[in-house]
């Protein structure tokens, strides 16, 4: 067994020195590394003692590097960057078996949860993780491999993401359960909907969320406050209420495909309108996609093409 190189410095001090040399401040280095200022000072002092020479001039107006400190800083920074790159590459290779998907709680529970069991059966070697967030802007792009979010076509892509639509278009329809119509009778027209039926309404919607007022305007009818309504800020809860027969909701047809096909939900009125946005795959820029990402993209593309839904 080879003997450890006795000329190596105390390795735990190198990152501290690099941060202090980069900021020329023990205080800022301490803040970056979540250490105390005195801990940074002690680690730098230990490194200087090990090297038997000072690395900083400690002046009244602040720190500056000695000539030896300048040379050592360049070497340490280069080595730490190489170590960082190699570590990231090794993690990436290990992540080839893991796929992290980011999406909204609504898309994850209503649509994605229905797809993933089949994908896992087709790719049993992959581990899947779902990260829920209301918007990709709430996440760092390093946290996930692919995002699935609705996005308005006229809006710029979120920073750092490349977008590709999952569906060519999306229709917004009215939905309810068969049991609801059995108990309350058919909906004769839009006035009858507002007067004699319960509307399920999302409150605190985002600026791109279609409302009942939008849907009525597209149908060429006036909208007014319904006689009966159930309101919530959760679209998941709203759709669960629709499935349970509590009222009539606006639904995104592609998103509710499995509920419509199974008969848990049905179209309440014939009118539909184009959605302002489409479901998009969002992939971080400047990252070579691992095998798990390529597999999911190809699988989803094949599935939508098979169903005649692809863009």
mmCIF file of N, CA and C in Angstrom, residues 150 170-176 187 190 193 200 210-212 215-216 218 235 238-239 242 247-261 265-275:
data_model
loop_
_atom_site.group_PDB
_atom_site.id
_atom_site.type_symbol
_atom_site.label_atom_id
_atom_site.label_comp_id
_atom_site.label_asym_id
_atom_site.label_seq_id
_atom_site.Cartn_x
_atom_site.Cartn_y
_atom_site.Cartn_z
ATOM 1 N N UNK A 150 -47.477 24.159 -18.092
ATOM 2 C CA UNK A 150 -48.193 24.915 -19.117
ATOM 3 C C UNK A 150 -47.479 26.244 -19.325
ATOM 4 N N UNK A 170 -54.589 22.701 -27.157
ATOM 5 C CA UNK A 170 -55.340 22.282 -25.978
ATOM 6 C C UNK A 170 -56.698 22.955 -25.981
ATOM 7 N N UNK A 171 -57.721 22.192 -25.681
ATOM 8 C CA UNK A 171 -59.083 22.703 -25.637
ATOM 9 C C UNK A 171 -59.564 22.757 -24.187
ATOM 10 N N UNK A 172 -60.257 23.842 -23.864
ATOM 11 C CA UNK A 172 -60.870 23.984 -22.545
ATOM 12 C C UNK A 172 -62.356 23.675 -22.683
ATOM 13 N N UNK A 173 -62.829 22.727 -21.896
ATOM 14 C CA UNK A 173 -64.210 22.262 -21.986
ATOM 15 C C UNK A 173 -64.857 22.318 -20.606
ATOM 16 N N UNK A 174 -66.176 22.141 -20.569
ATOM 17 C CA UNK A 174 -66.890 22.009 -19.302
ATOM 18 C C UNK A 174 -67.036 20.526 -18.989
ATOM 19 N N UNK A 175 -66.761 20.158 -17.739
ATOM 20 C CA UNK A 175 -66.824 18.749 -17.347
ATOM 21 C C UNK A 175 -67.594 18.589 -16.043
ATOM 22 N N UNK A 176 -68.190 17.425 -15.906
ATOM 23 C CA UNK A 176 -68.849 17.028 -14.671
ATOM 24 C C UNK A 176 -68.914 15.510 -14.649
ATOM 25 N N UNK A 187 -78.007 20.100 -18.664
ATOM 26 C CA UNK A 187 -77.805 21.553 -18.721
ATOM 27 C C UNK A 187 -78.341 22.029 -20.067
ATOM 28 N N UNK A 190 -76.406 28.051 -21.453
ATOM 29 C CA UNK A 190 -75.473 28.726 -20.549
ATOM 30 C C UNK A 190 -76.197 29.464 -19.427
ATOM 31 N N UNK A 193 -77.079 26.939 -16.921
ATOM 32 C CA UNK A 193 -75.882 26.550 -16.169
ATOM 33 C C UNK A 193 -75.657 27.480 -14.989
ATOM 34 N N UNK A 200 -67.945 25.078 -10.324
ATOM 35 C CA UNK A 200 -66.713 24.886 -9.551
ATOM 36 C C UNK A 200 -65.701 25.903 -10.054
ATOM 37 N N UNK A 210 -57.359 30.492 -17.492
ATOM 38 C CA UNK A 210 -58.655 30.826 -18.068
ATOM 39 C C UNK A 210 -59.743 30.738 -17.001
ATOM 40 N N UNK A 211 -60.683 31.658 -17.052
ATOM 41 C CA UNK A 211 -61.760 31.718 -16.077
ATOM 42 C C UNK A 211 -63.099 31.428 -16.754
ATOM 43 N N UNK A 212 -64.137 31.277 -15.942
ATOM 44 C CA UNK A 212 -65.481 31.103 -16.488
ATOM 45 C C UNK A 212 -65.883 32.318 -17.325
ATOM 46 N N UNK A 215 -64.462 31.867 -20.714
ATOM 47 C CA UNK A 215 -65.132 30.795 -21.451
ATOM 48 C C UNK A 215 -66.495 31.270 -21.968
ATOM 49 N N UNK A 216 -67.235 31.993 -21.123
ATOM 50 C CA UNK A 216 -68.532 32.528 -21.555
ATOM 51 C C UNK A 216 -68.342 33.532 -22.685
ATOM 52 N N UNK A 218 -65.984 33.615 -24.894
ATOM 53 C CA UNK A 218 -65.656 32.882 -26.114
ATOM 54 C C UNK A 218 -66.900 32.228 -26.713
ATOM 55 N N UNK A 235 -56.762 23.630 -7.924
ATOM 56 C CA UNK A 235 -57.383 22.975 -9.065
ATOM 57 C C UNK A 235 -57.511 21.471 -8.835
ATOM 58 N N UNK A 238 -60.582 21.021 -6.973
ATOM 59 C CA UNK A 238 -61.705 21.319 -7.855
ATOM 60 C C UNK A 238 -62.049 20.113 -8.723
ATOM 61 N N UNK A 239 -61.048 19.477 -9.319
ATOM 62 C CA UNK A 239 -61.317 18.342 -10.184
ATOM 63 C C UNK A 239 -61.773 17.126 -9.390
ATOM 64 N N UNK A 242 -65.328 17.683 -8.945
ATOM 65 C CA UNK A 242 -66.080 17.379 -10.166
ATOM 66 C C UNK A 242 -66.289 15.873 -10.305
ATOM 67 N N UNK A 247 -70.343 19.418 -8.942
ATOM 68 C CA UNK A 247 -70.625 20.548 -9.806
ATOM 69 C C UNK A 247 -69.957 20.420 -11.160
ATOM 70 N N UNK A 248 -69.946 21.566 -11.874
ATOM 71 C CA UNK A 248 -69.413 21.631 -13.233
ATOM 72 C C UNK A 248 -68.139 22.473 -13.210
ATOM 73 N N UNK A 249 -67.093 21.986 -13.839
ATOM 74 C CA UNK A 249 -65.795 22.669 -13.827
ATOM 75 C C UNK A 249 -65.301 22.904 -15.248
ATOM 76 N N UNK A 250 -64.383 23.858 -15.389
ATOM 77 C CA UNK A 250 -63.627 24.008 -16.627
ATOM 78 C C UNK A 250 -62.468 23.016 -16.594
ATOM 79 N N UNK A 251 -62.291 22.286 -17.692
ATOM 80 C CA UNK A 251 -61.233 21.293 -17.727
ATOM 81 C C UNK A 251 -60.404 21.392 -18.990
ATOM 82 N N UNK A 252 -59.115 21.090 -18.845
ATOM 83 C CA UNK A 252 -58.201 21.038 -19.993
ATOM 84 C C UNK A 252 -58.268 19.617 -20.543
ATOM 85 N N UNK A 253 -58.756 19.486 -21.776
ATOM 86 C CA UNK A 253 -59.135 18.185 -22.329
ATOM 87 C C UNK A 253 -57.987 17.176 -22.324
ATOM 88 N N UNK A 254 -56.779 17.590 -22.748
ATOM 89 C CA UNK A 254 -55.653 16.665 -22.775
ATOM 90 C C UNK A 254 -55.270 16.238 -21.353
ATOM 91 N N UNK A 255 -55.332 17.182 -20.440
ATOM 92 C CA UNK A 255 -54.961 16.904 -19.057
ATOM 93 C C UNK A 255 -55.907 15.881 -18.424
ATOM 94 N N UNK A 256 -57.183 15.930 -18.812
ATOM 95 C CA UNK A 256 -58.201 15.060 -18.217
ATOM 96 C C UNK A 256 -58.499 13.840 -19.084
ATOM 97 N N UNK A 257 -57.598 13.531 -19.992
ATOM 98 C CA UNK A 257 -57.831 12.456 -20.961
ATOM 99 C C UNK A 257 -58.252 11.146 -20.290
ATOM 100 N N UNK A 258 -57.536 10.733 -19.236
ATOM 101 C CA UNK A 258 -57.844 9.439 -18.614
ATOM 102 C C UNK A 258 -59.194 9.468 -17.911
ATOM 103 N N UNK A 259 -59.548 10.593 -17.274
ATOM 104 C CA UNK A 259 -60.845 10.701 -16.599
ATOM 105 C C UNK A 259 -61.992 10.686 -17.599
ATOM 106 N N UNK A 260 -61.799 11.311 -18.762
ATOM 107 C CA UNK A 260 -62.831 11.319 -19.798
ATOM 108 C C UNK A 260 -62.957 9.943 -20.445
ATOM 109 N N UNK A 261 -61.827 9.297 -20.715
ATOM 110 C CA UNK A 261 -61.861 7.974 -21.337
ATOM 111 C C UNK A 261 -62.493 6.934 -20.425
ATOM 112 N N UNK A 265 -65.463 11.405 -15.788
ATOM 113 C CA UNK A 265 -65.948 12.727 -16.157
ATOM 114 C C UNK A 265 -66.523 12.661 -17.560
ATOM 115 N N UNK A 266 -67.399 13.612 -17.872
ATOM 116 C CA UNK A 266 -67.922 13.731 -19.226
ATOM 117 C C UNK A 266 -68.078 15.202 -19.563
ATOM 118 N N UNK A 267 -68.199 15.498 -20.847
ATOM 119 C CA UNK A 267 -68.397 16.873 -21.282
ATOM 120 C C UNK A 267 -69.806 17.315 -20.896
ATOM 121 N N UNK A 268 -69.891 18.500 -20.277
ATOM 122 C CA UNK A 268 -71.190 18.987 -19.813
ATOM 123 C C UNK A 268 -71.928 19.783 -20.876
ATOM 124 N N UNK A 269 -71.192 20.543 -21.701
ATOM 125 C CA UNK A 269 -71.764 21.365 -22.769
ATOM 126 C C UNK A 269 -70.900 21.217 -24.014
ATOM 127 N N UNK A 270 -71.452 21.376 -25.205
ATOM 128 C CA UNK A 270 -70.663 21.130 -26.429
ATOM 129 C C UNK A 270 -69.591 22.177 -26.711
ATOM 130 N N UNK A 271 -69.738 23.408 -26.210
ATOM 131 C CA UNK A 271 -68.777 24.455 -26.575
ATOM 132 C C UNK A 271 -67.408 24.177 -25.954
ATOM 133 N N UNK A 272 -66.350 24.450 -26.727
ATOM 134 C CA UNK A 272 -64.974 24.386 -26.231
ATOM 135 C C UNK A 272 -64.221 25.595 -26.760
ATOM 136 N N UNK A 273 -63.131 25.945 -26.097
ATOM 137 C CA UNK A 273 -62.317 27.069 -26.561
ATOM 138 C C UNK A 273 -60.848 26.683 -26.502
ATOM 139 N N UNK A 274 -60.047 27.333 -27.334
ATOM 140 C CA UNK A 274 -58.615 27.072 -27.329
ATOM 141 C C UNK A 274 -57.990 27.619 -26.051
ATOM 142 N N UNK A 275 -57.138 26.822 -25.456
ATOM 143 C CA UNK A 275 -56.398 27.275 -24.291
ATOM 144 C C UNK A 275 -55.375 28.326 -24.700
#
